[in-house]
Each structure stands twice: as C-alpha cells, then as structure tokens.
Amino acid sequence: MSTKSLDLTKIIKTYPDFPKRGILFRDINPVFGDRTAMDYISEEFCRRIPESSIDCIVGIESRGFVIATVLALATGKGLVLVRKAGKLPGQTLRQSYEIEYGNSTMEIQKDSIRKGQRVLIADDLVATGGTAIAAERLVTQLEGKVIGFAFVIELASVGGSSKIRQLGYEVHSLVVYE
C-alpha cells in the first residue's frame, strides 16, 4: 500500500504544559495506533535511506523501539536495542549523558554490533539530542559505523538535530517543529 503523502501533524497530539508548565508535549502515541501512519513512516524512511547502506537498526528506549522495529522489518535488517542502565543482561557498555536536571545512562550489549557494521539509529523524537548522541557513542565504541539518524519528530528549536549534524551525520526527520 502506497501512502505517498501524509500529514503526520494531524495525527500527532499536542499537550500544553505537560509534563510541566511551559512544555509543549508532542505525543506520537496516536501515530502508533494508525496503520496508515505507520506505513507512511516505513515507506518514507525507506525512500530517504537506501537499505543497502544499512546493516542494522538501533532503537533507543522506549518509543524508538517501535520506530526501529518498523524499519528493521521494512529493510529486512536486524534490530539492536539501546536501553536505560540496568535493563540489559550480559556484558554491556554504558554511556552517560546530560538531561534537564542531572545525568542519565544508556547501555548496549557488547556483542550486539560487529566491527564495521553500518548502523542507522532510530527514535521517535529528537529534542536536545542527548540520548541520540549517547547511542552514537555506544555504537562507535563497538566499532560500528553510524550512517545516520531517523526521527519521526524533530524539535528544531531545542537544537539536538543541529548537534548531531555538527558531528557529521545525516538526520532524517519526518515532522519538524520549529
């Protein structure tokens, strides 16, 4: 089924003052419940990013797992998870990063990426870029080669996508809020 053009902004819900006053929360959950929207996401990312350039998809906890799974199925590639610290068994690598009020840590299993493997990192949304850059650092520590990032939503004014681009990576965002 071809979904050549779809305005995801009509499906994404916006909640002012959530989770706190002054924040305009962009809720992707209604997109997940819309089969046409999910087909569009899959087709649009596959159109923008040649599957031949990807060996695996890395999904960032937790909504990024949904996007990464859709892309892994569409491209026939494997899926690797980057999770919050303490959620993965076996040997892991950790990467800390700054969040609004402190630090957080993400992990990846040490045997999940092979040297030279070409990796697309996927998440639902990029704001500050902290989790995406932490995922990139984990992949590169395992000697994987990040080929780009796929986000459904980009909050451009927050600056995360700019930080990622300054690192030399392509950023593919389907919806950009200024």
Short mmCIF file of N, CA and C in Angstrom, two decimals, residues 93-96 108 134-144:
data_model
loop_
_atom_site.label_atom_id
_atom_site.label_comp_id
_atom_site.label_asym_id
_atom_site.label_seq_id
_atom_site.Cartn_x
_atom_site.Cartn_y
_atom_site.Cartn_z
N LEU A 93 28.09 -2.00 27.51
CA LEU A 93 28.81 -0.73 27.56
C LEU A 93 27.83 0.31 28.05
N ARG A 94 28.33 1.28 28.80
CA ARG A 94 27.48 2.36 29.32
C ARG A 94 27.95 3.70 28.79
N GLN A 95 26.99 4.58 28.59
CA GLN A 95 27.30 5.95 28.18
C GLN A 95 26.38 6.89 28.95
N SER A 96 26.98 7.78 29.72
CA SER A 96 26.20 8.78 30.45
C SER A 96 26.03 10.02 29.60
N ILE A 108 24.25 -0.68 25.91
CA ILE A 108 24.12 -1.56 24.76
C ILE A 108 24.88 -2.84 25.10
N ALA A 134 24.33 9.74 22.85
CA ALA A 134 24.79 8.63 23.70
C ALA A 134 24.74 7.32 22.92
N ALA A 135 23.68 7.10 22.16
CA ALA A 135 23.57 5.88 21.34
C ALA A 135 24.67 5.84 20.29
N GLU A 136 24.96 6.98 19.67
CA GLU A 136 26.04 7.05 18.67
C GLU A 136 27.37 6.69 19.30
N ARG A 137 27.63 7.18 20.50
CA ARG A 137 28.89 6.89 21.18
C ARG A 137 29.01 5.40 21.52
N LEU A 138 27.89 4.79 21.90
CA LEU A 138 27.91 3.36 22.20
C LEU A 138 28.21 2.54 20.94
N VAL A 139 27.57 2.89 19.84
CA VAL A 139 27.80 2.17 18.58
C VAL A 139 29.25 2.33 18.13
N THR A 140 29.79 3.54 18.22
CA THR A 140 31.16 3.75 17.77
C THR A 140 32.17 3.09 18.71
N GLN A 141 31.87 2.97 20.00
CA GLN A 141 32.75 2.24 20.91
C GLN A 141 32.83 0.77 20.53
N LEU A 142 31.76 0.24 19.95
CA LEU A 142 31.74 -1.15 19.47
C LEU A 142 32.29 -1.25 18.05
N GLU A 143 32.80 -0.14 17.52
CA GLU A 143 33.40 -0.04 16.19
C GLU A 143 32.39 -0.21 15.06
N GLY A 144 31.12 0.09 15.37
CA GLY A 144 30.11 0.17 14.32
C GLY A 144 30.22 1.51 13.63
#
